[in-house]
């Protein structure tokens, strides 16, 4: 993971440690958005991985999709 990707992963890891246990497991997608974000940052770096994570979070709403949505190659 690039240094900038590590920096972008910090808020995701903080969310997983602090807020995720309180929110519960109500995710529409598999893997969860936070896991998807970490995978995207690791696989594609800060720019493309960050963009993929933002797109995924944007799709996560009541009228959005559901199911398995893996990080693209």
mmCIF file of N, CA and C in Angstrom, residues 22-58:
data_model
loop_
_atom_site.group_PDB
_atom_site.id
_atom_site.type_symbol
_atom_site.label_atom_id
_atom_site.label_comp_id
_atom_site.label_asym_id
_atom_site.label_seq_id
_atom_site.Cartn_x
_atom_site.Cartn_y
_atom_site.Cartn_z
ATOM 1 N N UNK A 22 -21.109 -0.251 17.021
ATOM 2 C CA UNK A 22 -22.360 0.371 17.464
ATOM 3 C C UNK A 22 -23.416 0.339 16.382
ATOM 4 N N UNK A 23 -22.997 0.504 15.130
ATOM 5 C CA UNK A 23 -23.937 0.556 14.012
ATOM 6 C C UNK A 23 -24.549 -0.812 13.754
ATOM 7 N N UNK A 24 -23.781 -1.845 13.906
ATOM 8 C CA UNK A 24 -24.272 -3.194 13.662
ATOM 9 C C UNK A 24 -23.928 -3.669 12.262
ATOM 10 N N UNK A 25 -24.437 -4.823 11.915
ATOM 11 C CA UNK A 25 -24.130 -5.434 10.623
ATOM 12 C C UNK A 25 -25.352 -5.326 9.714
ATOM 13 N N UNK A 26 -25.583 -4.145 9.201
ATOM 14 C CA UNK A 26 -26.718 -3.893 8.325
ATOM 15 C C UNK A 26 -26.272 -3.581 6.909
ATOM 16 N N UNK A 27 -25.215 -4.193 6.472
ATOM 17 C CA UNK A 27 -24.643 -3.865 5.168
ATOM 18 C C UNK A 27 -25.447 -4.508 4.044
ATOM 19 N N UNK A 28 -25.599 -3.759 2.958
ATOM 20 C CA UNK A 28 -26.323 -4.238 1.792
ATOM 21 C C UNK A 28 -25.420 -5.051 0.876
ATOM 22 N N UNK A 29 -24.138 -4.827 0.972
ATOM 23 C CA UNK A 29 -23.177 -5.468 0.079
ATOM 24 C C UNK A 29 -22.241 -6.385 0.849
ATOM 25 N N UNK A 30 -21.654 -7.301 0.122
ATOM 26 C CA UNK A 30 -20.560 -8.125 0.630
ATOM 27 C C UNK A 30 -19.389 -7.926 -0.305
ATOM 28 N N UNK A 31 -18.215 -7.591 0.106
ATOM 29 C CA UNK A 31 -17.811 -7.252 1.457
ATOM 30 C C UNK A 31 -18.395 -5.910 1.888
ATOM 31 N N UNK A 32 -18.318 -5.614 3.175
ATOM 32 C CA UNK A 32 -18.853 -4.352 3.690
ATOM 33 C C UNK A 32 -18.116 -3.181 3.047
ATOM 34 N N UNK A 33 -18.692 -2.003 3.157
ATOM 35 C CA UNK A 33 -18.083 -0.822 2.532
ATOM 36 C C UNK A 33 -16.695 -0.526 3.099
ATOM 37 N N UNK A 34 -16.514 -0.715 4.406
ATOM 38 C CA UNK A 34 -15.196 -0.441 4.982
ATOM 39 C C UNK A 34 -14.172 -1.475 4.519
ATOM 40 N N UNK A 35 -14.569 -2.735 4.437
ATOM 41 C CA UNK A 35 -13.651 -3.761 3.934
ATOM 42 C C UNK A 35 -13.344 -3.523 2.464
ATOM 43 N N UNK A 36 -14.354 -3.118 1.695
ATOM 44 C CA UNK A 36 -14.169 -2.803 0.281
ATOM 45 C C UNK A 36 -13.181 -1.646 0.126
ATOM 46 N N UNK A 37 -13.333 -0.614 0.956
ATOM 47 C CA UNK A 37 -12.442 0.545 0.878
ATOM 48 C C UNK A 37 -10.999 0.142 1.163
ATOM 49 N N UNK A 38 -10.782 -0.660 2.186
ATOM 50 C CA UNK A 38 -9.419 -1.096 2.500
ATOM 51 C C UNK A 38 -8.838 -1.957 1.384
ATOM 52 N N UNK A 39 -9.646 -2.834 0.813
ATOM 53 C CA UNK A 39 -9.176 -3.672 -0.300
ATOM 54 C C UNK A 39 -8.858 -2.822 -1.518
ATOM 55 N N UNK A 40 -9.703 -1.857 -1.819
ATOM 56 C CA UNK A 40 -9.477 -0.994 -2.983
ATOM 57 C C UNK A 40 -8.206 -0.161 -2.802
ATOM 58 N N UNK A 41 -7.997 0.372 -1.604
ATOM 59 C CA UNK A 41 -6.789 1.158 -1.350
ATOM 60 C C UNK A 41 -5.542 0.289 -1.448
ATOM 61 N N UNK A 42 -5.631 -0.924 -0.955
ATOM 62 C CA UNK A 42 -4.478 -1.824 -1.015
ATOM 63 C C UNK A 42 -4.183 -2.260 -2.445
ATOM 64 N N UNK A 43 -5.217 -2.545 -3.196
ATOM 65 C CA UNK A 43 -5.057 -3.091 -4.544
ATOM 66 C C UNK A 43 -4.724 -2.022 -5.586
ATOM 67 N N UNK A 44 -5.350 -0.835 -5.485
ATOM 68 C CA UNK A 44 -5.231 0.175 -6.531
ATOM 69 C C UNK A 44 -4.537 1.461 -6.099
ATOM 70 N N UNK A 45 -4.175 1.588 -4.843
ATOM 71 C CA UNK A 45 -3.502 2.805 -4.398
ATOM 72 C C UNK A 45 -4.492 3.879 -3.985
ATOM 73 N N UNK A 46 -3.960 5.062 -3.687
ATOM 74 C CA UNK A 46 -4.769 6.125 -3.093
ATOM 75 C C UNK A 46 -5.781 6.726 -4.059
ATOM 76 N N UNK A 47 -5.371 7.043 -5.275
ATOM 77 C CA UNK A 47 -6.280 7.755 -6.179
ATOM 78 C C UNK A 47 -7.405 6.869 -6.691
ATOM 79 N N UNK A 48 -7.065 5.814 -7.380
ATOM 80 C CA UNK A 48 -8.101 4.939 -7.922
ATOM 81 C C UNK A 48 -8.841 4.197 -6.811
ATOM 82 N N UNK A 49 -8.133 3.725 -5.802
ATOM 83 C CA UNK A 49 -8.770 3.038 -4.688
ATOM 84 C C UNK A 49 -9.697 3.948 -3.910
ATOM 85 N N UNK A 50 -9.277 5.188 -3.703
ATOM 86 C CA UNK A 50 -10.144 6.163 -3.039
ATOM 87 C C UNK A 50 -11.388 6.461 -3.845
ATOM 88 N N UNK A 51 -11.225 6.577 -5.164
ATOM 89 C CA UNK A 51 -12.370 6.812 -6.043
ATOM 90 C C UNK A 51 -13.339 5.632 -6.003
ATOM 91 N N UNK A 52 -12.815 4.412 -6.058
ATOM 92 C CA UNK A 52 -13.669 3.229 -5.993
ATOM 93 C C UNK A 52 -14.422 3.174 -4.663
ATOM 94 N N UNK A 53 -13.746 3.514 -3.571
ATOM 95 C CA UNK A 53 -14.394 3.499 -2.258
ATOM 96 C C UNK A 53 -15.496 4.549 -2.186
ATOM 97 N N UNK A 54 -15.246 5.739 -2.700
ATOM 98 C CA UNK A 54 -16.277 6.784 -2.702
ATOM 99 C C UNK A 54 -17.476 6.391 -3.555
ATOM 100 N N UNK A 55 -17.221 5.777 -4.694
ATOM 101 C CA UNK A 55 -18.326 5.307 -5.547
ATOM 102 C C UNK A 55 -19.161 4.260 -4.825
ATOM 103 N N UNK A 56 -18.493 3.361 -4.139
ATOM 104 C CA UNK A 56 -19.210 2.306 -3.409
ATOM 105 C C UNK A 56 -20.061 2.894 -2.294
ATOM 106 N N UNK A 57 -19.519 3.823 -1.534
ATOM 107 C CA UNK A 57 -20.275 4.467 -0.460
ATOM 108 C C UNK A 57 -21.458 5.240 -1.042
ATOM 109 N N UNK A 58 -21.274 5.827 -2.209
ATOM 110 C CA UNK A 58 -22.368 6.539 -2.875
ATOM 111 C C UNK A 58 -23.491 5.616 -3.315
#
